[in-house]
Amino acid sequence: MPPPLPQISDRQSFSRHAGSSLYVDGYRVSPAKAPPEGRVALIAAQPVDASAAQLMAAIDAGREFCIHTGLSPDAGPDGGAFVQCETSGSSGQPKRIRRSHASWIRSFELDRGLWNMAQGDHVAVFGALSHSLALYGAVCALHIGADLSVITAPRPDVRLRQMDAAAPTHLFTTPTQLRQLATARDGVTPISGLLHVLVGGGFLDGAAKEAAQALFPNAAIHGFYGASETSFITFSDAGTPPLSVGRPYPGVTLRIRDGNGNDLPSDEVGEIWVRSPFLFEGYALGNSMETRWQDGFLTVGELGWRDAEGFLYHAGRRNRMFTVSDRNVFPEAMERILLNQPGVAHAAVLPVPDPRRGSVPVCFLSGPSSLLDPGAVLRACRQRLGAELAPRRATLLEDWPTLPSGKTDLAALERLLQGAS
């Protein structure tokens, strides 16, 4: 039985618990000077220690704030208790969303019970606070009363050393970040005090889960599916089928609908629509034709299906789908297969034009050269998908392009692909 939804006023704003301490790379940070009255508090993502200090000041003032990476926000009149977050921009220009403090506070109160979060715990996040998952974990810790460590080191071995020193009980991270940590785990003592690993920003594949289990042997590992616009939609645990993103997060109602807005039965692929008290207010910067509302439900243009037991399976984004010989291909599904092959730390699938088939898939891979055999990876894909739909070639990259969020920079890979054509 899911926990009851907390009764939170729509006007409630974040509050920083007096028992919380905030650290950036091991150094304690104190709040900055309070932001000017009557305007959105604009906070630069870098340097992170200054960003964290200004974040605390904005929370203390109950202000609308925006942590940005250089895009010029609309600093209009203060609208109350709101927060602006940047989307990942994995396939194009990042957008900025606007959501109420109350939408996150409702999740914080659920997190207390779901993940046993309480005053005296210690939460860790990676990278700049402009990424919505890291910002969510940071504000959740400060609101609940847990200590917070923001770890900015790009090298995975340094991240692990800082985590060991901080001794967190909860970690908010992405699958890409977990796979990066796995490259540095040889000779590293497992971090036994970590109790919960909360994974968002992408599908929790087998390689990422294995890395987490090896590095954090006493932690329960939970994968989240959602978007910046929706917050959490589903979460997975040890009982979730391997390719599923789990069942609905408490308070979330899911629908799978066809192009005409009609609900589809189990096992039929359609657009994922969600209704919950955690949805965003709208875009503060940019827009998306894929994001639409219908009868209180929201979609961001992602496709999937539910099985008879209610587990959700994510097919992919509509704007990444392409066709091969008039058959729909979802690159995200191929990437999950690739990531489950030996030695593959990162994978991405992109289409290239083909005169006979319309397009064909190719892939980029990264991983330890001693373990990664591109030929064997491609053969495994052909066996699973068939020769026509499997990637035609693999390009190995030593340096994998990522965004500040930790997601793969698909636009950078597209440029590499165009340069090789």
Coordinates of C-alpha atoms in Angstrom, one line a residue:
M1 CA 0.0 0.0 0.0
P2 CA 1.6 3.3 -1.0
P3 CA 2.0 6.0 1.7
P4 CA -0.7 8.7 1.8
L5 CA 0.0 12.0 0.0
P6 CA 1.1 14.7 2.4
Q7 CA -1.2 17.7 2.8
I8 CA 0.9 20.6 1.6
S9 CA -0.4 24.1 0.8
D10 CA 0.2 25.2 -2.8
R11 CA 1.7 28.4 -1.3
Q12 CA 4.2 26.6 1.0
S13 CA 7.8 27.5 0.3
F14 CA 11.1 25.7 1.0
S15 CA 12.6 26.1 4.4
R16 CA 16.2 25.2 5.4
H17 CA 16.3 23.0 8.5
A18 CA 18.6 24.5 11.2
G19 CA 20.2 21.1 11.6
S20 CA 21.5 20.9 8.0
S21 CA 25.1 21.6 7.0
L22 CA 26.2 22.0 3.4
Y23 CA 29.6 21.0 2.1
V24 CA 31.2 21.5 -1.4
D25 CA 34.1 19.1 -2.0
G26 CA 34.5 18.7 1.7
Y27 CA 34.5 22.4 2.7
R28 CA 31.6 23.7 4.7
V29 CA 29.5 26.5 3.0
S30 CA 27.5 29.2 4.8
P31 CA 24.6 31.2 3.3
A32 CA 25.3 34.2 1.2
K33 CA 23.8 37.6 1.6
A34 CA 20.0 37.6 1.0
P35 CA 19.0 38.2 -2.6
P36 CA 17.4 41.6 -3.5
E37 CA 13.7 41.8 -2.9
G38 CA 11.1 41.6 -5.6
R39 CA 13.1 39.8 -8.3
V40 CA 13.9 36.2 -9.2
A41 CA 17.1 35.3 -7.5
L42 CA 19.5 34.5 -10.4
I43 CA 22.3 32.1 -9.3
A44 CA 25.2 31.2 -11.6
A45 CA 25.9 27.5 -11.6
Q46 CA 29.7 28.1 -11.3
P47 CA 31.6 28.3 -9.0
V48 CA 29.6 25.7 -7.1
D49 CA 30.5 26.9 -3.6
A50 CA 29.1 30.4 -4.4
S51 CA 26.1 28.8 -6.1
A52 CA 25.4 26.7 -3.0
A53 CA 25.7 29.7 -0.7
Q54 CA 23.3 31.7 -2.7
L55 CA 20.9 28.7 -2.9
M56 CA 20.7 28.7 0.9
A57 CA 20.1 32.4 1.0
A58 CA 17.2 32.1 -1.5
I59 CA 15.6 29.3 0.4
D60 CA 15.9 31.3 3.7
A61 CA 14.2 34.2 2.0
G62 CA 11.4 32.0 0.6
R63 CA 12.2 33.3 -2.9
E64 CA 11.8 32.2 -6.4
F65 CA 15.2 31.3 -7.7
C66 CA 17.0 30.1 -10.9
I67 CA 20.4 28.3 -11.0
H68 CA 21.5 28.9 -14.6
T69 CA 24.5 28.0 -16.8
G70 CA 24.7 31.2 -18.8
L71 CA 21.4 31.3 -20.6
S72 CA 19.8 34.7 -19.8
P73 CA 16.7 34.1 -17.8
D74 CA 13.6 36.3 -17.7
A75 CA 14.1 38.0 -14.4
G76 CA 10.6 39.4 -14.1
P77 CA 8.8 40.3 -10.9
D78 CA 8.9 37.8 -8.1
G79 CA 5.9 35.4 -8.5
G80 CA 6.2 33.8 -5.1
A81 CA 7.5 30.3 -4.1
F82 CA 8.7 28.9 -7.4
V83 CA 12.0 27.4 -8.7
Q84 CA 13.4 27.4 -12.2
C85 CA 15.4 24.4 -13.4
E86 CA 17.2 23.7 -16.6
T87 CA 16.4 20.6 -18.6
S88 CA 19.3 18.4 -19.6
G89 CA 19.4 19.5 -23.2
S90 CA 20.7 16.0 -24.2
S91 CA 19.3 16.3 -27.8
G92 CA 19.3 20.1 -28.2
Q93 CA 19.1 23.5 -26.5
P94 CA 18.3 23.3 -22.8
K95 CA 14.9 24.7 -21.7
R96 CA 14.1 26.2 -18.3
I97 CA 11.0 25.0 -16.5
R98 CA 9.1 26.7 -13.6
R99 CA 7.6 24.8 -10.8
S100 CA 6.2 25.5 -7.4
H101 CA 8.1 24.9 -4.2
A102 CA 5.1 22.9 -3.0
S103 CA 5.4 20.4 -5.9
W104 CA 8.8 19.3 -4.6
I105 CA 7.9 19.6 -0.9
R106 CA 5.2 17.0 -1.5
S107 CA 7.9 14.6 -2.8
F108 CA 10.2 15.5 0.1
E109 CA 7.6 14.4 2.6
L110 CA 7.1 11.1 0.7
D111 CA 10.8 10.6 0.5
R112 CA 11.0 10.6 4.3
G113 CA 9.0 7.4 4.4
L114 CA 10.1 5.8 1.2
W115 CA 13.8 6.1 1.7
N116 CA 14.0 6.5 5.5
M117 CA 15.3 10.1 5.2
A118 CA 15.6 12.1 8.4
Q119 CA 17.5 14.7 10.2
G120 CA 21.0 13.5 10.8
D121 CA 21.3 11.6 7.5
H122 CA 23.8 12.8 4.9
V123 CA 22.9 13.3 1.2
A124 CA 25.4 13.4 -1.6
V125 CA 24.9 14.8 -5.1
F126 CA 27.3 15.2 -8.0
G127 CA 28.1 18.2 -10.1
A128 CA 26.6 21.7 -10.5
L129 CA 23.2 22.4 -8.9
S130 CA 21.8 23.6 -12.3
H131 CA 20.8 20.0 -13.1
S132 CA 17.3 19.3 -11.7
L133 CA 18.2 15.9 -10.1
A134 CA 21.1 17.3 -8.2
L135 CA 19.1 20.4 -7.2
Y136 CA 16.2 18.2 -6.1
G137 CA 18.5 16.1 -3.9
A138 CA 20.2 19.2 -2.4
V139 CA 17.0 21.1 -1.5
C140 CA 15.4 17.8 -0.2
A141 CA 18.4 17.4 2.2
L142 CA 18.3 21.0 3.4
H143 CA 14.5 20.9 3.9
I144 CA 14.4 17.6 5.7
G145 CA 17.4 18.3 7.9
A146 CA 20.0 16.1 6.5
D147 CA 23.6 17.2 5.8
L148 CA 24.5 17.7 2.2
S149 CA 27.7 17.1 0.2
V150 CA 28.0 18.5 -3.3
I151 CA 30.8 16.7 -5.0
T152 CA 32.1 18.4 -8.2
A153 CA 35.3 16.5 -9.1
P154 CA 35.1 15.3 -12.7
R155 CA 37.4 12.3 -12.1
P156 CA 35.5 9.2 -10.8
D157 CA 38.4 8.1 -8.5
V158 CA 38.4 11.6 -6.8
R159 CA 34.6 11.4 -6.5
L160 CA 34.8 8.1 -4.7
R161 CA 37.5 9.4 -2.3
Q162 CA 35.3 12.4 -1.5
M163 CA 32.3 10.2 -1.0
D164 CA 34.3 7.9 1.3
A165 CA 35.3 11.0 3.4
A166 CA 31.8 12.4 3.5
A167 CA 30.2 9.1 4.5
P168 CA 26.8 9.8 3.0
T169 CA 23.7 7.7 3.7
H170 CA 21.8 8.7 0.5
L171 CA 23.1 9.4 -3.0
F172 CA 21.2 11.1 -5.9
T173 CA 23.0 10.1 -9.1
T174 CA 22.5 9.1 -12.8
P175 CA 23.2 5.8 -14.6
T176 CA 26.1 7.5 -16.5
Q177 CA 27.7 8.7 -13.3
L178 CA 27.4 5.2 -11.8
R179 CA 29.1 3.7 -14.9
Q180 CA 31.9 6.3 -14.6
L181 CA 32.4 5.4 -10.9
A182 CA 32.7 1.7 -12.0
T183 CA 35.8 2.5 -14.0
A184 CA 37.6 3.6 -10.8
R185 CA 36.4 0.9 -8.4
D186 CA 39.5 -1.4 -8.7
G187 CA 41.3 -1.2 -5.4
V188 CA 38.7 1.0 -3.9
T189 CA 37.1 -0.1 -0.6
P190 CA 33.3 -0.3 -0.9
I191 CA 31.4 2.5 0.8
S192 CA 29.4 0.4 3.3
G193 CA 27.5 3.3 5.0
L194 CA 25.5 4.3 2.0
L195 CA 21.9 3.0 2.5
H196 CA 20.0 4.3 -0.5
V197 CA 21.1 5.1 -4.1
L198 CA 18.4 7.1 -6.0
V199 CA 19.1 6.9 -9.7
G200 CA 17.4 9.3 -12.2
G201 CA 18.1 11.0 -15.5
G202 CA 18.1 7.8 -17.5
F203 CA 17.3 4.1 -17.6
L204 CA 19.0 2.1 -14.7
D205 CA 20.6 -0.5 -16.9
G206 CA 22.3 -3.7 -15.7
A207 CA 25.9 -2.2 -15.9
A208 CA 24.9 0.8 -13.8
K209 CA 23.1 -1.3 -11.2
E210 CA 26.0 -3.8 -11.0
A211 CA 28.4 -0.8 -10.4
A212 CA 26.2 0.5 -7.6
Q213 CA 25.9 -2.9 -5.9
A214 CA 29.7 -3.4 -6.0
L215 CA 30.5 0.1 -4.7
F216 CA 27.7 0.4 -2.2
P217 CA 27.1 -3.2 -1.0
N218 CA 24.6 -2.2 1.8
A219 CA 22.5 0.2 -0.3
A220 CA 19.0 -0.4 -1.7
I221 CA 19.1 0.8 -5.3
H222 CA 16.1 2.6 -6.8
G223 CA 15.7 3.8 -10.3
F224 CA 13.4 6.8 -11.2
Y225 CA 11.7 7.5 -14.5
G226 CA 10.5 11.0 -15.1
A227 CA 11.3 14.3 -16.7
S228 CA 12.1 17.8 -15.5
E229 CA 8.5 18.8 -16.4
T230 CA 6.9 15.9 -14.6
S231 CA 9.2 15.1 -11.7
F232 CA 9.0 11.4 -10.6
I233 CA 6.6 9.2 -12.7
T234 CA 7.7 5.7 -11.7
F235 CA 10.3 4.1 -9.5
S236 CA 11.9 0.6 -9.6
D237 CA 13.4 -1.7 -7.0
A238 CA 14.7 -5.2 -6.7
G239 CA 11.3 -6.7 -7.7
T240 CA 11.0 -4.7 -11.0
P241 CA 11.3 -6.7 -14.3
P242 CA 14.8 -6.0 -15.9
L243 CA 13.6 -3.8 -18.8
S244 CA 10.8 -2.0 -16.9
V245 CA 11.1 1.5 -15.3
G246 CA 8.8 0.4 -12.5
R247 CA 5.4 1.2 -11.1
P248 CA 3.9 4.7 -10.5
Y249 CA 5.4 6.9 -7.8
P250 CA 2.8 7.5 -5.0
G251 CA 0.2 10.1 -6.2
V252 CA 0.9 9.5 -9.9
T253 CA -1.8 8.4 -12.4
L254 CA -0.6 7.0 -15.7
R255 CA -2.3 6.6 -19.0
I256 CA -1.0 5.2 -22.3
R257 CA -2.8 6.9 -25.2
D258 CA -2.9 6.8 -29.0
G259 CA -2.5 9.7 -31.3
N260 CA -6.2 10.6 -30.9
G261 CA -6.0 10.8 -27.1
N262 CA -7.7 7.4 -26.5
D263 CA -6.5 5.1 -23.7
L264 CA -4.7 2.0 -24.9
P265 CA -4.9 -1.5 -23.3
S266 CA -1.9 -3.3 -21.8
D267 CA 1.1 -4.1 -24.0
E268 CA 0.3 -1.6 -26.6
V269 CA 2.8 1.2 -27.3
G270 CA 1.5 4.7 -27.0
E271 CA 2.3 8.1 -25.6
I272 CA 2.9 8.3 -21.8
W273 CA 0.5 10.8 -20.1
V274 CA 0.7 11.6 -16.4
R275 CA -1.3 13.4 -13.7
S276 CA 0.1 14.1 -10.3
P277 CA 0.6 16.9 -7.8
F278 CA 4.3 17.1 -8.9
L279 CA 3.9 18.6 -12.4
F280 CA 5.6 21.8 -13.5
E281 CA 3.9 25.2 -14.0
G282 CA 5.2 25.9 -17.5
Y283 CA 8.4 26.9 -19.3
A284 CA 10.3 30.0 -18.1
L285 CA 12.6 29.8 -21.1
G286 CA 12.1 27.9 -24.4
N287 CA 9.3 25.6 -25.3
S288 CA 8.6 22.1 -26.7
M289 CA 6.0 21.1 -29.2
E290 CA 6.1 17.6 -27.6
T291 CA 4.8 18.9 -24.2
R292 CA 1.0 19.0 -24.1
W293 CA -1.9 19.0 -21.6
Q294 CA -5.1 17.1 -21.9
D295 CA -7.8 16.9 -19.1
G296 CA -5.3 17.5 -16.4
F297 CA -2.8 15.0 -17.8
L298 CA 0.7 16.0 -19.2
T299 CA 2.9 14.4 -21.8
V300 CA 6.4 15.3 -22.9
G301 CA 6.3 13.2 -26.0
E302 CA 7.7 9.9 -24.6
L303 CA 6.4 6.5 -25.6
G304 CA 5.9 3.3 -23.8
W305 CA 3.6 0.6 -22.6
R306 CA 2.3 -1.1 -19.4
D307 CA 2.1 -4.8 -18.8
A308 CA -0.8 -6.6 -17.2
E309 CA 0.7 -6.1 -13.7
G310 CA 1.1 -2.3 -14.1
F311 CA 4.8 -2.1 -14.8
L312 CA 5.8 0.7 -17.2
Y313 CA 8.2 0.1 -20.1
H314 CA 9.8 3.1 -21.7
A315 CA 10.2 2.8 -25.5
G316 CA 11.8 6.2 -26.0
R317 CA 11.2 9.8 -27.0
R318 CA 9.1 10.4 -30.1
N319 CA 11.6 13.0 -31.3
R320 CA 14.4 10.4 -31.3
M321 CA 12.4 7.7 -33.0
F322 CA 13.4 6.9 -36.7
T323 CA 12.3 4.4 -39.2
V324 CA 14.2 1.6 -40.9
S325 CA 12.4 0.0 -43.9
D326 CA 9.2 1.6 -42.6
R327 CA 9.6 0.1 -39.1
N328 CA 9.8 2.3 -36.0
V329 CA 13.1 2.1 -34.2
F330 CA 13.6 3.4 -30.7
P331 CA 17.3 4.2 -30.1
E332 CA 16.9 4.1 -26.3
A333 CA 15.8 0.4 -26.5
M334 CA 19.0 -0.4 -28.5
E335 CA 21.1 1.5 -26.1
R336 CA 19.9 -0.7 -23.2
I337 CA 20.9 -3.8 -25.1
L338 CA 24.3 -2.3 -25.9
L339 CA 24.9 -1.3 -22.2
N340 CA 24.3 -4.9 -21.1
Q341 CA 27.2 -6.1 -23.2
P342 CA 30.6 -6.8 -21.6
G343 CA 32.9 -3.8 -21.4
V344 CA 30.4 -1.2 -22.6
A345 CA 30.4 1.8 -20.2
H346 CA 28.5 4.2 -22.5
A347 CA 26.4 3.7 -25.6
A348 CA 24.4 5.9 -28.0
V349 CA 22.5 5.0 -31.2
L350 CA 21.9 7.5 -34.0
P351 CA 20.4 7.2 -37.5
V352 CA 22.3 7.8 -40.8
P353 CA 20.5 8.2 -44.1
D354 CA 20.2 5.1 -46.4
P355 CA 18.9 5.1 -50.0
R356 CA 17.1 1.8 -49.7
R357 CA 15.9 1.7 -46.1
G358 CA 15.4 5.4 -45.4
S359 CA 17.9 5.2 -42.5
V360 CA 20.0 2.7 -40.6
P361 CA 21.3 2.8 -37.0
V362 CA 24.9 3.3 -36.1
C363 CA 26.3 3.4 -32.5
F364 CA 29.0 5.1 -30.5
L365 CA 30.6 3.1 -27.7
S366 CA 33.0 3.7 -24.8
G367 CA 34.6 1.4 -22.3
P368 CA 37.9 -0.2 -21.2
S369 CA 39.8 -1.3 -24.4
S370 CA 40.8 -4.5 -22.7
L371 CA 37.2 -5.5 -22.1
L372 CA 35.3 -4.0 -25.0
D373 CA 35.0 -6.0 -28.3
P374 CA 33.0 -3.9 -30.8
G375 CA 32.5 -6.9 -33.1
A376 CA 31.1 -9.0 -30.3
V377 CA 28.8 -6.2 -29.3
L378 CA 27.4 -5.8 -32.8
R379 CA 26.9 -9.5 -33.2
A380 CA 25.0 -9.6 -29.9
C381 CA 22.7 -6.8 -31.2
R382 CA 22.1 -8.6 -34.5
Q383 CA 21.2 -11.8 -32.6
R384 CA 18.8 -9.8 -30.5
L385 CA 17.3 -7.4 -33.0
G386 CA 17.9 -9.0 -36.4
A387 CA 20.4 -7.9 -39.1
E388 CA 18.1 -5.2 -40.5
L389 CA 17.5 -3.3 -37.3
A390 CA 20.8 -3.8 -35.5
P391 CA 23.5 -1.0 -35.6
R392 CA 25.6 -1.3 -38.8
R393 CA 28.8 0.0 -37.3
A394 CA 30.3 1.0 -34.0
T395 CA 32.6 4.0 -33.3
L396 CA 34.7 3.8 -30.2
L397 CA 35.3 7.0 -28.2
E398 CA 37.9 7.5 -25.6
D399 CA 36.3 10.7 -24.2
W400 CA 32.6 10.4 -23.9
P401 CA 30.7 13.7 -24.3
T402 CA 28.4 14.5 -21.4
L403 CA 26.3 17.4 -20.3
P404 CA 26.5 19.0 -16.8
S405 CA 23.6 16.7 -15.9
G406 CA 25.7 13.6 -16.5
K407 CA 23.6 12.6 -19.5
T408 CA 25.1 11.9 -22.9
D409 CA 25.5 14.9 -25.2
L410 CA 23.6 13.6 -28.2
A411 CA 24.1 16.9 -30.1
A412 CA 27.9 16.5 -29.8
L413 CA 27.7 12.9 -31.1
E414 CA 25.5 14.1 -34.0
R415 CA 28.2 16.6 -35.0
L416 CA 30.8 13.8 -34.8
L417 CA 28.6 11.7 -37.1
Q418 CA 28.1 14.5 -39.6
G419 CA 31.9 15.2 -39.6
A420 CA 32.6 11.5 -40.4
S421 CA 30.0 11.4 -43.3

